[in-house]
Structures are given as C-alpha cells and as structure tokens.
C-alpha cells in the first residue's frame, strides 16, 4: 500500500521579505557573486550602504555595469531606511507629541487624523523624492530666501556626456579596454558613445558630480564672486 508524505518546509514560519533575505542578492546575481556570501573579515559592523559604495567603486566593474543589481541595492537601502524609521516610531509610540496605543490605531477616526496631518508619512522624510522629503526641502528653500533674499540667478545643469571626450576616453578604457586617440574620439558615432555610457552608469554619474563640484568651487565660489559674495 502506497503512502503519501506531506512535506511543508515553511510550516509555522513567518514569510520573509525578498529584500530581508541575506542570500537573495548573492543568489540572484550569480555572474557577480557566483552564489557565494560576503566573507565578513571586519570586526566593526559595516552598514549595507557602505558596502554598496565599495562595490560600485571597486576596480572590478561587474557591479557598476549591472543595472539590475544597482536598482536592487537602491530598493534594499530604501527598505532598510523605512524599516529603521518604523521601528523607531513604534518604540517611541508618539508622533508630534501625540501618543497612540494599539486601540487608537484601530479606530477609523485616528486613521483619518493621521492621514490629514501627514503624521503617518513622517517616516518617509529621509526617502528622496517622497512627499515629506520634498516638503522639507521646500521649507529649507523658503528659509534660505528669507535669510539671504530673493535669488538673482537660477542655474539648471544637465550632463552632456556624449560631448565629453575625456569621459568617453575613460569609458573606452574601462569597457572596451582600448585607448582611443583624439581623432578616434572625434569620429565615434552616436551608437558607440551611447553604448559606452549605458555600460557604466556609475562612472558617468561620478564624473558629472566631479565636474559639478569643480564648477561650484572654482567658478561660483572663486575670488571673483561672479554671483555675489553671499553664495
């Protein structure tokens, strides 16, 4: 007589978030990590965001050139930030001086009050482009205008990465392992330039940030004060 075996490996266990699984990233990107965990040789605890910075700036460009892995890291960092804020809010059990209990949260009137006063969204203030984050930046801008006065100049900057030959030259060395001459850089077609830029977005972002910081330091904040001494 045949017997039926019922196997439930997840019985009496709580479901685990995909981004909370320590092995999720290592198993999801085998071409980068080969299914192996990080070997923790450091004695001081290192935050996950610091590990991500080290990975994308490493001489091994596998992480920096893998766009899905970059978005995975971004999503995981955002979830960690929100989780830490939620845990802190739960331990404090108060928002803007108001204390809430479990019975209060279950009431519909409290839900409406939390939403109306935006107290329920306070934990998203550190999350970029979220409504609380933009609201905080707006208040900082209003305070700056009150302190320094109305702005005289409005500068909007964008990256002209396809025209920066020195950036294309660096990308050619990193991606194609080829040193392009100045004549070859001038003759490169649009598809080749865009391919190099898409292949290593981290280097492009860091290069743009470097040019921006140099522009602010050497031009806007120079001794000539092109836009005034208060800026």
Tab-separated table of C-alpha atoms in Angstrom:
chain	number	residue	atom	x	y	z
A	1	UNK	CA	0.000	0.000	0.000
A	2	UNK	CA	1.428	3.341	-1.047
A	3	UNK	CA	1.777	6.132	1.480
A	4	UNK	CA	1.576	9.859	0.903
A	5	UNK	CA	4.173	12.066	2.522
A	6	UNK	CA	3.163	15.657	3.152
A	7	UNK	CA	6.162	17.957	3.427
A	8	UNK	CA	5.716	21.579	4.440
A	9	UNK	CA	9.127	23.206	4.970
A	10	UNK	CA	7.524	26.588	5.663
A	11	UNK	CA	5.146	25.364	8.343
A	12	UNK	CA	4.968	27.510	11.493
A	13	UNK	CA	7.256	30.101	9.930
A	14	UNK	CA	6.674	33.710	9.022
A	15	UNK	CA	7.148	34.777	5.393
A	16	UNK	CA	10.413	36.589	4.807
A	17	UNK	CA	10.697	39.593	2.546
A	18	UNK	CA	12.830	39.137	-0.541
A	19	UNK	CA	14.986	42.100	0.441
A	20	UNK	CA	15.407	40.831	4.012
A	21	UNK	CA	16.908	37.552	2.885
A	22	UNK	CA	20.680	37.734	3.370
A	23	UNK	CA	21.317	35.372	0.461
A	24	UNK	CA	18.864	36.931	-2.003
A	25	UNK	CA	21.350	39.234	-3.698
A	26	UNK	CA	24.120	36.642	-3.891
A	27	UNK	CA	21.806	34.059	-5.439
A	28	UNK	CA	20.031	36.496	-7.773
A	29	UNK	CA	23.225	37.667	-9.481
A	30	UNK	CA	25.447	34.608	-9.953
A	31	UNK	CA	27.618	36.324	-12.580
A	32	UNK	CA	28.780	38.784	-9.914
A	33	UNK	CA	28.924	36.789	-6.684
A	34	UNK	CA	28.996	33.215	-8.043
A	35	UNK	CA	26.470	32.269	-5.366
A	36	UNK	CA	28.943	32.976	-2.560
A	37	UNK	CA	28.353	35.123	0.501
A	38	UNK	CA	30.494	38.010	1.612
A	39	UNK	CA	33.305	36.907	3.899
A	40	UNK	CA	32.974	39.158	6.931
A	41	UNK	CA	36.568	39.787	7.946
A	42	UNK	CA	35.960	43.209	9.512
A	43	UNK	CA	35.434	43.441	13.260
A	44	UNK	CA	33.481	46.704	13.184
A	45	UNK	CA	29.906	46.438	11.829
A	46	UNK	CA	29.625	47.977	8.370
A	47	UNK	CA	26.330	49.333	7.062
A	48	UNK	CA	24.937	47.900	3.858
A	49	UNK	CA	25.121	51.279	2.094
A	50	UNK	CA	28.861	51.486	2.767
A	51	UNK	CA	29.318	48.034	1.291
A	52	UNK	CA	27.409	49.140	-1.801
A	53	UNK	CA	29.676	52.168	-2.220
A	54	UNK	CA	32.724	49.943	-2.053
A	55	UNK	CA	31.295	47.537	-4.610
A	56	UNK	CA	30.347	50.115	-7.231
A	57	UNK	CA	33.692	51.923	-6.841
A	58	UNK	CA	35.753	48.765	-6.968
A	59	UNK	CA	38.222	48.133	-9.772
A	60	UNK	CA	36.095	45.110	-10.658
A	61	UNK	CA	33.332	46.747	-12.706
A	62	UNK	CA	30.866	43.846	-12.657
A	63	UNK	CA	28.650	45.521	-10.061
A	64	UNK	CA	28.903	49.012	-11.565
A	65	UNK	CA	27.932	47.762	-15.022
A	66	UNK	CA	24.997	45.618	-13.847
A	67	UNK	CA	21.997	47.963	-13.876
A	68	UNK	CA	19.524	45.452	-12.314
A	69	UNK	CA	21.896	44.968	-9.385
A	70	UNK	CA	22.153	48.737	-8.903
A	71	UNK	CA	18.365	49.027	-8.684
A	72	UNK	CA	18.299	46.047	-6.321
A	73	UNK	CA	20.740	47.807	-3.995
A	74	UNK	CA	18.742	51.039	-4.183
A	75	UNK	CA	15.496	49.274	-3.315
A	76	UNK	CA	17.099	47.393	-0.440
A	77	UNK	CA	18.633	50.556	1.026
A	78	UNK	CA	15.285	52.353	0.828
A	79	UNK	CA	13.501	49.475	2.554
A	80	UNK	CA	16.139	49.420	5.287
A	81	UNK	CA	15.743	53.154	5.862
A	82	UNK	CA	11.961	52.875	6.118
A	83	UNK	CA	12.192	49.832	8.391
A	84	UNK	CA	14.540	51.632	10.765
A	85	UNK	CA	12.233	54.650	10.885
A	86	UNK	CA	9.174	52.478	11.509
A	87	UNK	CA	10.917	50.585	14.302
A	88	UNK	CA	11.934	53.845	15.946
A	89	UNK	CA	8.411	55.262	15.636
A	90	UNK	CA	6.895	52.123	17.143
A	91	UNK	CA	9.281	52.203	20.097
A	92	UNK	CA	8.570	55.839	20.771
A	93	UNK	CA	4.811	55.392	20.223
A	94	UNK	CA	4.321	59.087	19.639
A	95	UNK	CA	4.282	61.477	16.711
A	96	UNK	CA	4.482	65.257	17.105
A	97	UNK	CA	3.917	64.936	20.839
A	98	UNK	CA	0.815	62.733	20.482
A	99	UNK	CA	0.846	59.249	21.986
A	100	UNK	CA	-1.019	56.433	20.284
A	101	UNK	CA	-1.943	52.993	21.509
A	102	UNK	CA	-2.953	49.908	19.548
A	103	UNK	CA	-6.645	50.543	20.236
A	104	UNK	CA	-6.328	54.100	18.926
A	105	UNK	CA	-4.734	52.965	15.680
A	106	UNK	CA	-7.595	50.523	15.051
A	107	UNK	CA	-10.142	53.345	15.093
A	108	UNK	CA	-11.137	54.860	11.754
A	109	UNK	CA	-11.119	58.376	13.169
A	110	UNK	CA	-7.452	58.055	14.098
A	111	UNK	CA	-6.651	56.848	10.584
A	112	UNK	CA	-8.245	59.949	9.098
A	113	UNK	CA	-6.408	62.203	11.530
A	114	UNK	CA	-3.043	60.608	10.797
A	115	UNK	CA	-3.566	60.989	7.059
A	116	UNK	CA	-4.868	64.545	7.339
A	117	UNK	CA	-1.951	65.728	9.475
A	118	UNK	CA	0.616	63.704	7.476
A	119	UNK	CA	1.834	62.142	10.709
A	120	UNK	CA	1.690	58.689	9.166
A	121	UNK	CA	4.139	59.756	6.454
A	122	UNK	CA	6.747	61.232	8.779
A	123	UNK	CA	8.945	58.158	8.407
A	124	UNK	CA	9.479	58.915	4.704
A	125	UNK	CA	11.317	62.199	5.285
A	126	UNK	CA	14.693	60.600	4.573
A	127	UNK	CA	13.465	58.945	1.361
A	128	UNK	CA	14.367	61.032	-1.670
A	129	UNK	CA	11.543	62.392	-3.855
A	130	UNK	CA	8.889	61.347	-1.346
A	131	UNK	CA	6.270	63.995	-0.392
A	132	UNK	CA	7.692	64.533	3.153
A	133	UNK	CA	11.212	64.825	1.719
A	134	UNK	CA	10.154	67.409	-0.864
A	135	UNK	CA	8.155	69.281	1.773
A	136	UNK	CA	11.242	69.528	3.969
A	137	UNK	CA	13.327	70.782	1.046
A	138	UNK	CA	10.678	73.377	0.252
A	139	UNK	CA	10.825	74.687	3.811
A	140	UNK	CA	14.622	74.851	3.612
A	141	UNK	CA	14.342	76.853	0.395
A	142	UNK	CA	11.846	79.284	1.927
A	143	UNK	CA	14.121	79.735	4.949
A	144	UNK	CA	17.078	80.421	2.646
A	145	UNK	CA	15.104	83.064	0.748
A	146	UNK	CA	14.100	84.761	3.999
A	147	UNK	CA	17.693	84.745	5.218
A	148	UNK	CA	19.557	85.689	2.013
A	149	UNK	CA	16.845	87.370	-0.022
A	150	UNK	CA	15.411	86.582	-3.426
A	151	UNK	CA	17.761	84.714	-5.777
A	152	UNK	CA	19.364	86.618	-8.632
A	153	UNK	CA	20.299	83.648	-10.786
A	154	UNK	CA	18.638	80.348	-11.484
A	155	UNK	CA	21.000	77.731	-12.875
A	156	UNK	CA	19.840	74.430	-14.343
A	157	UNK	CA	22.603	71.982	-15.205
A	158	UNK	CA	22.435	68.783	-17.224
A	159	UNK	CA	25.031	66.246	-18.297
A	160	UNK	CA	26.427	66.489	-21.831
A	161	UNK	CA	28.081	63.107	-21.511
A	162	UNK	CA	28.147	62.408	-25.246
A	163	UNK	CA	30.234	65.562	-25.798
A	164	UNK	CA	32.741	64.993	-23.004
A	165	UNK	CA	35.566	63.338	-24.882
A	166	UNK	CA	37.616	62.717	-21.753
A	167	UNK	CA	34.701	60.759	-20.263
A	168	UNK	CA	34.292	58.726	-23.456
A	169	UNK	CA	38.012	58.016	-23.386
A	170	UNK	CA	37.818	56.713	-19.813
A	171	UNK	CA	34.770	54.590	-20.635
A	172	UNK	CA	36.552	53.143	-23.656
A	173	UNK	CA	39.414	52.091	-21.400
A	174	UNK	CA	37.066	50.539	-18.828
A	175	UNK	CA	34.557	48.877	-21.152
A	176	UNK	CA	36.421	48.079	-24.370
A	177	UNK	CA	39.909	48.015	-22.829
A	178	UNK	CA	41.023	50.314	-25.622
A	179	UNK	CA	42.764	53.674	-25.513
A	180	UNK	CA	41.025	55.881	-28.061
A	181	UNK	CA	43.023	58.665	-29.622
A	182	UNK	CA	41.647	62.174	-30.013
A	183	UNK	CA	40.985	61.564	-33.699
A	184	UNK	CA	39.110	58.341	-32.967
A	185	UNK	CA	37.035	60.066	-30.299
A	186	UNK	CA	36.009	62.767	-32.746
A	187	UNK	CA	34.988	60.146	-35.319
A	188	UNK	CA	32.963	57.948	-32.951
A	189	UNK	CA	29.345	57.542	-33.973
A	190	UNK	CA	26.348	58.106	-31.722
A	191	UNK	CA	25.645	54.418	-31.121
A	192	UNK	CA	29.166	53.753	-29.838
A	193	UNK	CA	29.039	56.682	-27.432
A	194	UNK	CA	25.647	55.707	-26.048
A	195	UNK	CA	26.772	52.098	-25.693
A	196	UNK	CA	29.757	53.144	-23.596
A	197	UNK	CA	27.643	55.464	-21.453
A	198	UNK	CA	24.962	52.843	-20.814
A	199	UNK	CA	27.570	50.211	-19.982
A	200	UNK	CA	28.921	52.055	-16.913
A	201	UNK	CA	26.369	54.492	-15.433
A	202	UNK	CA	28.277	54.747	-12.146
A	203	UNK	CA	31.360	56.253	-13.781
A	204	UNK	CA	29.179	58.716	-15.698
A	205	UNK	CA	27.391	59.864	-12.552
A	206	UNK	CA	30.617	60.250	-10.581
A	207	UNK	CA	32.208	62.164	-13.461
A	208	UNK	CA	29.254	64.555	-13.679
A	209	UNK	CA	29.324	65.088	-9.910
A	210	UNK	CA	33.052	65.843	-10.080
A	211	UNK	CA	32.565	68.437	-12.822
A	212	UNK	CA	29.706	69.999	-10.881
A	213	UNK	CA	31.750	70.294	-7.687
A	214	UNK	CA	34.667	71.806	-9.608
A	215	UNK	CA	32.311	74.312	-11.248
A	216	UNK	CA	30.883	75.354	-7.884
A	217	UNK	CA	34.288	75.597	-6.194
A	218	UNK	CA	36.402	77.152	-8.944
A	219	UNK	CA	33.781	79.344	-10.629
A	220	UNK	CA	30.834	80.207	-8.400
A	221	UNK	CA	32.868	80.398	-5.174
A	222	UNK	CA	36.025	81.858	-6.674
A	223	UNK	CA	37.610	85.113	-5.536
A	224	UNK	CA	35.931	86.932	-8.425
A	225	UNK	CA	32.467	86.233	-6.931
A	226	UNK	CA	30.547	86.098	-10.236
A	227	UNK	CA	27.153	85.844	-8.489
A	228	UNK	CA	27.949	87.695	-5.268
A	229	UNK	CA	29.756	87.049	-2.006
A	230	UNK	CA	26.806	85.507	-0.175
A	231	UNK	CA	26.619	82.427	-2.401
